[in-house]
Amino acid sequence: MLAQQKQEIAALFQAALAPVLEGSGLAPTVVLERPRDPSHGDIACNIAMQLAKQLKMNPRELATKIVAGLLENPAGKGLVESADIAGPGFINLRVAASAKQSVVRTIMQQQGQFGRSELGQGKKVILEFVSANPTGPLHVGHGRQAALGDAMSALFEAQGYDVTREFYYNDAGVQIATLANSVQARARGIKPGDAGWPESAYNGDYIQDIADDYLAGKTVSASDGQPATASGDVDDLESIRKFAVTYLRNEQDIDLQAFGVKFDNYYLESSLYLEGKVEAAVDTLLRAGHTYEQDGALWLRTTDYGDDKDRVMRKSDGTFTYFVPDVAYHITKWQRGFGQAINIQGSDHHGTIARVRAGLQAVDMGIPQGYPDYVLHKMVTVMKDGEEVKISKRAGSYVTVRDLIEWSGGGDIGKGRDAVRFFLISRKADTEFVFDVDVALATSDENPVYYVQYAHARICSALANWGGDEAQLANADLSLLATPHEASLLAKLAAYPEVLARAQSELGPHQVAFYLRELAGELHSYYFAHKWLLDDDEPLKLARLALASATRQVLRNGLALIGVSAPNKM
């Protein structure tokens, strides 16, 4: 049932309640639900049971009055087929067949806009994801963040929000120093295992690639920054650092481009220090009176805001702990006007949530409790040829996003991207996920992305075999869609807008993947159960092709939202 139809039925209930509620001062909200048992109807409402005590009426008697008023209302003609009362006062409605069939026409009219709304219009939201240290290639965990973050961003956009996708670069700290030392060692001809190789150095082959380009005096550029030209001087550690960071940021840009993910903004951790934002955040906390000195360190009373213990902000050596720049960074999000901020990160960030939120409360800037929202994902295990893959030659110690895309596409980057993006959002973020490359390569129902894409291609093939003008389908007699398979497919199509709204509000893009698999299943079942290209019944043929065309549109809309292509041929 479409959202507008649901609103119209709620209005029918309100109109039926009006004479009953007159003078009572009550203004109840009508909640419509789907019956657990579909045989009971399309809509269930327990408003009579809610109001009976307050109105001092028997709930079944009240339900009878509501149903009578509802069925007498001419506005319900063509929308409500019947209404009955069950048990102590539940009201069950059956929606008219013509109203259910009208979803096909609605989809044809709205096309790519079907499922979208303007509920979030005027609201700004920022989603931060991937946010990898520029110390190596993007790993599979970053890939899960990219898939989740981009799909969530698209869900918010589909609800009318002003969305910003942001990548926060941790380009300051110990890991960057380790990167520079690793490249310097390689530039000097020292390899992992050699005497003089730094103990904590990065061992991947990519370090040698950076060193080679540095010695060759090459120039590299990241998507949003100034080019870095290598001096070639192996003793110039600062030059090596700048070149290596820019080199790896460019490599990550290439990985993200292959993955089909684009960011609106890149934010550098180093800029927080250069622009004095970290010091400003600390000064604000000092003035607010939520800090104290102990053992030569500066502490924040995070226990005042629900943390399990107070946290050190500034160590005795004068350096800040890692959560302090995080607080400063999130203050900038609030100052930039983002009323909602969502961070998609690995589950290893769980310990930072309470202290960052406590710091944001302690600055007394009106930032709401629970800001920002966090979506924490669990690890991804990669299986290939029946065995777990743990090491990539390129990265040295983990499987990269680029590895996974190349493996999953069998050399076809587009196919690999589709598989990886679909697979990595197909489970709730907080569940561990096993990515089986062999399944991603399968051309069978076992492969979920193939299964969904094949449903789209199957419809394209049927319409091509028909060879008619698809504009004719807008005038098809939809009342002929009367089989159980057709009723089930119509109901699934009508549910799409509600699925998007729920997935956005619950920060759960996996719901879209589930829906697409179910819709594809309905389509495949319908295809095998009923002939579409009838030779002896032109009106029914057009009605069935119209239903198939509407299904193709919804499949295309849903796949586009999660960053997956909808091929016309498989």
Short mmCIF file of C-alpha atoms in Angstrom, two decimals, residues 254-421:
data_model
loop_
_atom_site.label_atom_id
_atom_site.label_comp_id
_atom_site.label_asym_id
_atom_site.label_seq_id
_atom_site.Cartn_x
_atom_site.Cartn_y
_atom_site.Cartn_z
CA ILE A 254 41.92 5.45 -6.98
CA ASP A 255 40.49 2.68 -4.78
CA LEU A 256 37.41 4.75 -3.99
CA GLN A 257 36.93 5.67 -7.65
CA ALA A 258 37.02 1.97 -8.56
CA PHE A 259 34.43 1.43 -5.81
CA GLY A 260 32.20 4.21 -7.17
CA VAL A 261 32.31 6.29 -3.97
CA LYS A 262 32.73 10.07 -4.06
CA PHE A 263 33.16 12.39 -1.10
CA ASP A 264 31.95 15.97 -0.85
CA ASN A 265 34.68 16.99 1.55
CA TYR A 266 38.01 15.85 2.95
CA TYR A 267 38.97 17.04 6.42
CA LEU A 268 42.57 16.80 7.62
CA GLU A 269 43.33 16.10 11.27
CA SER A 270 46.44 18.24 10.89
CA SER A 271 44.25 21.26 10.07
CA LEU A 272 42.72 21.05 13.55
CA TYR A 273 46.17 21.79 15.01
CA LEU A 274 47.22 24.31 12.35
CA GLU A 275 44.00 26.30 12.80
CA GLY A 276 44.11 26.14 16.60
CA LYS A 277 40.85 24.20 16.89
CA VAL A 278 42.26 21.62 19.31
CA GLU A 279 43.57 24.32 21.66
CA ALA A 280 40.28 26.19 21.31
CA ALA A 281 38.32 23.09 22.32
CA VAL A 282 40.55 22.56 25.36
CA ASP A 283 40.20 26.24 26.36
CA THR A 284 36.40 25.96 26.09
CA LEU A 285 36.39 22.90 28.34
CA LEU A 286 38.64 24.69 30.85
CA ARG A 287 36.33 27.72 30.95
CA ALA A 288 33.29 25.47 31.34
CA GLY A 289 34.83 24.05 34.53
CA HIS A 290 34.70 20.40 33.57
CA THR A 291 38.43 19.68 33.85
CA TYR A 292 40.97 19.17 36.62
CA GLU A 293 44.72 18.63 37.02
CA GLN A 294 46.10 15.42 38.48
CA ASP A 295 49.54 13.75 38.26
CA GLY A 296 50.73 16.47 35.91
CA ALA A 297 47.98 15.73 33.40
CA LEU A 298 44.77 17.55 32.46
CA TRP A 299 41.63 15.43 32.92
CA LEU A 300 38.05 15.79 31.68
CA ARG A 301 35.21 14.79 34.02
CA THR A 302 33.58 12.49 31.47
CA THR A 303 31.90 10.55 34.29
CA ASP A 304 29.56 13.54 34.65
CA TYR A 305 28.19 12.54 31.25
CA GLY A 306 27.90 8.77 31.57
CA ASP A 307 31.46 7.58 30.88
CA ASP A 308 32.76 4.82 33.14
CA LYS A 309 35.80 6.87 34.22
CA ASP A 310 37.33 10.31 33.72
CA ARG A 311 39.69 10.69 30.77
CA VAL A 312 43.09 12.31 30.32
CA MET A 313 42.99 15.14 27.79
CA ARG A 314 46.56 16.41 27.95
CA LYS A 315 49.32 14.10 29.09
CA SER A 316 52.13 15.15 31.42
CA ASP A 317 54.45 15.55 28.40
CA GLY A 318 52.10 18.20 26.96
CA THR A 319 50.67 16.10 24.12
CA PHE A 320 46.95 15.50 23.69
CA THR A 321 45.28 12.11 23.89
CA TYR A 322 43.62 10.96 20.70
CA PHE A 323 40.03 11.73 21.71
CA VAL A 324 40.73 15.47 22.11
CA PRO A 325 41.11 16.19 18.37
CA ASP A 326 38.03 14.01 17.86
CA VAL A 327 36.06 16.36 20.12
CA ALA A 328 37.45 19.40 18.29
CA TYR A 329 36.56 17.84 14.94
CA HIS A 330 32.96 17.16 15.98
CA ILE A 331 32.60 20.69 17.28
CA THR A 332 33.34 21.81 13.71
CA LYS A 333 30.55 19.57 12.44
CA TRP A 334 28.08 21.24 14.77
CA GLN A 335 29.40 24.71 13.90
CA ARG A 336 28.99 23.93 10.20
CA GLY A 337 25.27 23.50 10.79
CA PHE A 338 24.93 19.74 10.77
CA GLY A 339 22.09 18.96 13.14
CA GLN A 340 22.76 15.26 12.65
CA ALA A 341 26.17 13.65 12.32
CA ILE A 342 26.69 9.95 11.64
CA ASN A 343 30.02 8.13 11.93
CA ILE A 344 30.45 4.75 10.24
CA GLN A 345 33.45 3.07 11.85
CA GLY A 346 34.87 -0.29 12.89
CA SER A 347 33.71 -1.85 16.14
CA ASP A 348 37.17 -1.16 17.61
CA HIS A 349 36.04 2.48 17.97
CA HIS A 350 33.41 1.53 20.56
CA GLY A 351 35.50 2.86 23.43
CA THR A 352 35.64 6.37 21.95
CA ILE A 353 31.88 6.93 21.82
CA ALA A 354 31.25 7.85 25.47
CA ARG A 355 34.27 10.13 25.78
CA VAL A 356 33.63 12.02 22.52
CA ARG A 357 29.98 12.55 23.40
CA ALA A 358 30.97 13.59 26.93
CA GLY A 359 33.43 16.14 25.54
CA LEU A 360 30.75 17.58 23.27
CA GLN A 361 28.33 17.91 26.19
CA ALA A 362 30.98 19.50 28.37
CA VAL A 363 31.68 22.39 25.96
CA ASP A 364 28.16 23.70 26.72
CA MET A 365 27.45 24.69 23.12
CA GLY A 366 23.94 23.27 22.94
CA ILE A 367 25.03 20.09 21.19
CA PRO A 368 22.35 17.45 21.87
CA GLN A 369 23.01 14.30 23.86
CA GLY A 370 23.83 11.33 21.66
CA TYR A 371 25.63 13.50 19.09
CA PRO A 372 27.07 12.09 16.90
CA ASP A 373 25.32 8.86 15.92
CA TYR A 374 27.60 5.87 15.46
CA VAL A 375 27.20 2.86 13.18
CA LEU A 376 29.88 0.35 14.14
CA HIS A 377 30.56 -2.54 11.83
CA LYS A 378 32.20 -5.86 12.60
CA MET A 379 34.99 -7.53 10.70
CA VAL A 380 34.83 -9.08 7.25
CA THR A 381 36.37 -12.50 6.62
CA VAL A 382 37.37 -13.16 3.01
CA MET A 383 37.10 -16.68 1.58
CA LYS A 384 38.54 -17.69 -1.79
CA ASP A 385 38.83 -21.18 -3.27
CA GLY A 386 37.35 -22.51 -0.05
CA GLU A 387 40.02 -21.01 2.19
CA GLU A 388 40.29 -17.87 4.28
CA VAL A 389 42.51 -15.18 2.75
CA LYS A 390 44.37 -13.09 5.30
CA ILE A 391 47.34 -11.58 3.49
CA SER A 392 47.74 -9.47 0.39
CA LYS A 393 51.18 -9.25 -1.24
CA ARG A 394 50.55 -5.59 -2.00
CA ALA A 395 49.50 -4.60 1.52
CA GLY A 396 51.62 -7.10 3.38
CA SER A 397 49.19 -8.00 6.13
CA TYR A 398 45.59 -7.65 4.93
CA VAL A 399 43.27 -7.95 1.94
CA THR A 400 42.71 -4.65 0.16
CA VAL A 401 39.51 -3.28 -1.36
CA ARG A 402 41.20 -3.37 -4.75
CA ASP A 403 42.04 -7.05 -4.30
CA LEU A 404 38.43 -7.83 -3.47
CA ILE A 405 37.02 -5.89 -6.44
CA GLU A 406 39.44 -7.55 -8.86
CA TRP A 407 38.83 -11.06 -7.50
CA SER A 408 35.04 -10.68 -7.38
CA GLY A 409 34.81 -9.48 -10.96
CA GLY A 410 37.15 -12.03 -12.48
CA GLY A 411 39.03 -9.09 -14.00
CA ASP A 412 35.85 -7.06 -14.74
CA ILE A 413 36.05 -4.03 -12.40
CA GLY A 414 32.40 -3.08 -12.90
CA LYS A 415 31.18 -6.58 -12.08
CA GLY A 416 33.51 -6.76 -9.09
CA ARG A 417 32.33 -3.39 -7.79
CA ASP A 418 28.68 -4.47 -8.02
CA ALA A 419 29.35 -7.67 -6.13
CA VAL A 420 31.44 -6.06 -3.38
CA ARG A 421 29.04 -3.17 -2.82
#
